[in-house]
Structure formats: C-alpha cells, structure tokens
Coordinates of C-alpha atoms in Angstrom, one line a residue:
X54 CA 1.0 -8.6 -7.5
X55 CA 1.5 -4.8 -8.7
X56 CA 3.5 -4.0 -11.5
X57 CA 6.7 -3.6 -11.0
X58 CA 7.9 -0.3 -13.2
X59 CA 4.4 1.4 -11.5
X60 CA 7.0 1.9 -7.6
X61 CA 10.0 1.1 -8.4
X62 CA 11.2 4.7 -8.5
X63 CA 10.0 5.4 -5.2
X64 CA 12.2 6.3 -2.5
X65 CA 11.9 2.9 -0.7
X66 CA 12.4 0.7 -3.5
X67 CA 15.3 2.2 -4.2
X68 CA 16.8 1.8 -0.6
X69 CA 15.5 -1.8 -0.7
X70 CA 17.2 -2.7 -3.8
X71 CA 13.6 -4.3 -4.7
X72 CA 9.8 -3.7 -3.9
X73 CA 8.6 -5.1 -0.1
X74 CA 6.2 -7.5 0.1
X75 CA 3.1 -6.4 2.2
X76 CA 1.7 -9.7 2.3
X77 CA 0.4 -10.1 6.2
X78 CA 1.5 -6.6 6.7
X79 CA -0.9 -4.5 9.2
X80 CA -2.6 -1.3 7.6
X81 CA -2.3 0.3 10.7
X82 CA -4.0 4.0 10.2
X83 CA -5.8 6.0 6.6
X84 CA -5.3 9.6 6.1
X85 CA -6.9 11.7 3.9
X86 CA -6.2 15.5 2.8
X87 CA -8.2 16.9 -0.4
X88 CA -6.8 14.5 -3.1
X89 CA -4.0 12.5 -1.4
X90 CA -4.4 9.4 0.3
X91 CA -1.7 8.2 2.9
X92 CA -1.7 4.1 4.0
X93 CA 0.3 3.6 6.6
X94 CA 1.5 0.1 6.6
X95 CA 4.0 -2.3 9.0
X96 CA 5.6 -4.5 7.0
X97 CA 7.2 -7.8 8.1
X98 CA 10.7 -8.5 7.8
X99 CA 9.8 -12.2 7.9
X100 CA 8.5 -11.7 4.2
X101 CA 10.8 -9.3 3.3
X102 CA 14.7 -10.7 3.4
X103 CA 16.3 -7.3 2.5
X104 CA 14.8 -5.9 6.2
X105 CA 16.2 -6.8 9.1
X106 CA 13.3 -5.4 11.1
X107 CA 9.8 -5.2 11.1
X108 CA 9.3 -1.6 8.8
X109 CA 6.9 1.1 9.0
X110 CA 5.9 2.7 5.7
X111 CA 3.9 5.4 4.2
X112 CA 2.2 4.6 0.8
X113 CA 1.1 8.0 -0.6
X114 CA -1.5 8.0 -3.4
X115 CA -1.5 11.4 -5.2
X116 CA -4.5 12.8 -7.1
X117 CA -6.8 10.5 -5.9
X118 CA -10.0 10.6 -8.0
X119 CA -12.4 7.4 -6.3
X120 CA -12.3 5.3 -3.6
X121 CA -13.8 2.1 -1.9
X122 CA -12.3 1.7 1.3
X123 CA -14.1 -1.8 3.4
X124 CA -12.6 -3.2 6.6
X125 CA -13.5 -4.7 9.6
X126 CA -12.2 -3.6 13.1
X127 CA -9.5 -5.9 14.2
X128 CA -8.2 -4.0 17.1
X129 CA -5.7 -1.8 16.4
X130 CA -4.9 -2.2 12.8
X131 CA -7.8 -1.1 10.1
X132 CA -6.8 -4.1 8.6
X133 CA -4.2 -7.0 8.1
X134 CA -2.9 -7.1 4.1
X135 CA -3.9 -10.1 2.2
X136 CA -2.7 -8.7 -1.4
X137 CA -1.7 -5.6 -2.5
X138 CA -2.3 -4.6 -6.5
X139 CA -1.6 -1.4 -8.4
X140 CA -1.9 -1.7 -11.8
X141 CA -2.2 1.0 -14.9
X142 CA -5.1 1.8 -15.5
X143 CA -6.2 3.8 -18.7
X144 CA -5.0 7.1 -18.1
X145 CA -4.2 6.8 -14.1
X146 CA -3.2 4.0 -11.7
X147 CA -5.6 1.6 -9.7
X148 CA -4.9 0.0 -6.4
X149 CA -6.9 -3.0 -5.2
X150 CA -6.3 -4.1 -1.5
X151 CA -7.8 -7.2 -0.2
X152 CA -7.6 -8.1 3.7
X153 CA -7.3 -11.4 4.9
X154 CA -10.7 -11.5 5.9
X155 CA -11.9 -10.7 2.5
X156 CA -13.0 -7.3 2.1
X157 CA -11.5 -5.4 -0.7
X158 CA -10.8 -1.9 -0.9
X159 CA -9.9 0.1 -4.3
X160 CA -8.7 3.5 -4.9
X161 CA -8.6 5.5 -8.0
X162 CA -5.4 7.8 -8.5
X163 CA -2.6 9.7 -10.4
X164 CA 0.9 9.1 -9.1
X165 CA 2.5 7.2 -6.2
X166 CA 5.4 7.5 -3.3
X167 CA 6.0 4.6 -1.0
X168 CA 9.0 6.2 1.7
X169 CA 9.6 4.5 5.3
X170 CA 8.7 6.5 8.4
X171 CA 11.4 6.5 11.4

C-alpha cells in the first residue's frame, strides 16, 4: 500500500481521520492539463468504515514528469482499482496503479492532493 506520511496531509485524510482505501474503487474519468494529472476515483464506503457513503474523490498529481497509463474499457469507469501505491522515489514520488484485470499504470510526479468532490 502507499506510504503513509506521502497523503496524510492532504485535505481528505485529514477529514477522514485516516487514509481511504481505494481497493475496488472505480477510476471513473483522467484529466490532464500541462503537468497536473487529476484521477477521479469513487471510493466504497464498504472498505472504508469512516464513510458512511459511497465517496467521490479527486487525486491530483502535481508536476507530473512520466506516465504509463493502460486500461481496458469496462463501461463507464476507465477502470476498477485493484491497488493503489505511491511511494518516494529518489527525488519525486511514484504512483503505481494496478486494475483488477491486470493492467498497470505508473505516473511520475512532484507533490500530491487527494480532496472529495461534492
């Protein structure tokens, strides 16, 4: 899983009171703008006891320098969250995303903010 002192000053975490799981969460649309990177992710309150609903979030990856982004169509998510991994990475952060079918995606990048969208 991603380290733990990489998010937990984001907005979310701190509302939470702990990081969300994303674990069979839907990656539900990909945006990119020059060097940022947005995921937008539902994540399920049924792995995540501090939600009482499902939650939609927006993972932002700032000063993006690389990415690898595979998925298969299945419907109307991009894909459905296997495991999610950020880890430190030399001088930067690195985010590994694996769907449950198998494809994994990786992105290069500088910071991070992980906020929930109303």
């Amino acid at each position: 899983m991603y380290q733990l002192n990489v998010i937990k000053q984001t907005k979310l975490v701190k509302q939470l009171g702990g990081p969300p799981v994303f674990h069979d969460g839907f990656l539900r649309r990909v945006l990119i703008d020059g060097d940022e990177m947005t995921l937008v992710i539902r994540i399920l309150a049924s792995n995540n006891p501090l939600l009482s609903a499902d939650t939609m979030v927006a993972l932002k990856l700032l000063g993006v320098t690389r990415t690898l982004i595979n998925a298969t169509d299945v419907g109307q998510h991009v894909m459905v969250i296997h495991d999610l991994d950020i880890r430190k990475e030399n001088d930067g952060l690195h985010m590994v995303l694996e769907s449950s079918s198998g494809e994994v995606s990786e992105v290069w990048f500088a910071a991070i903010e992980l906020t929930s969208i109303k």
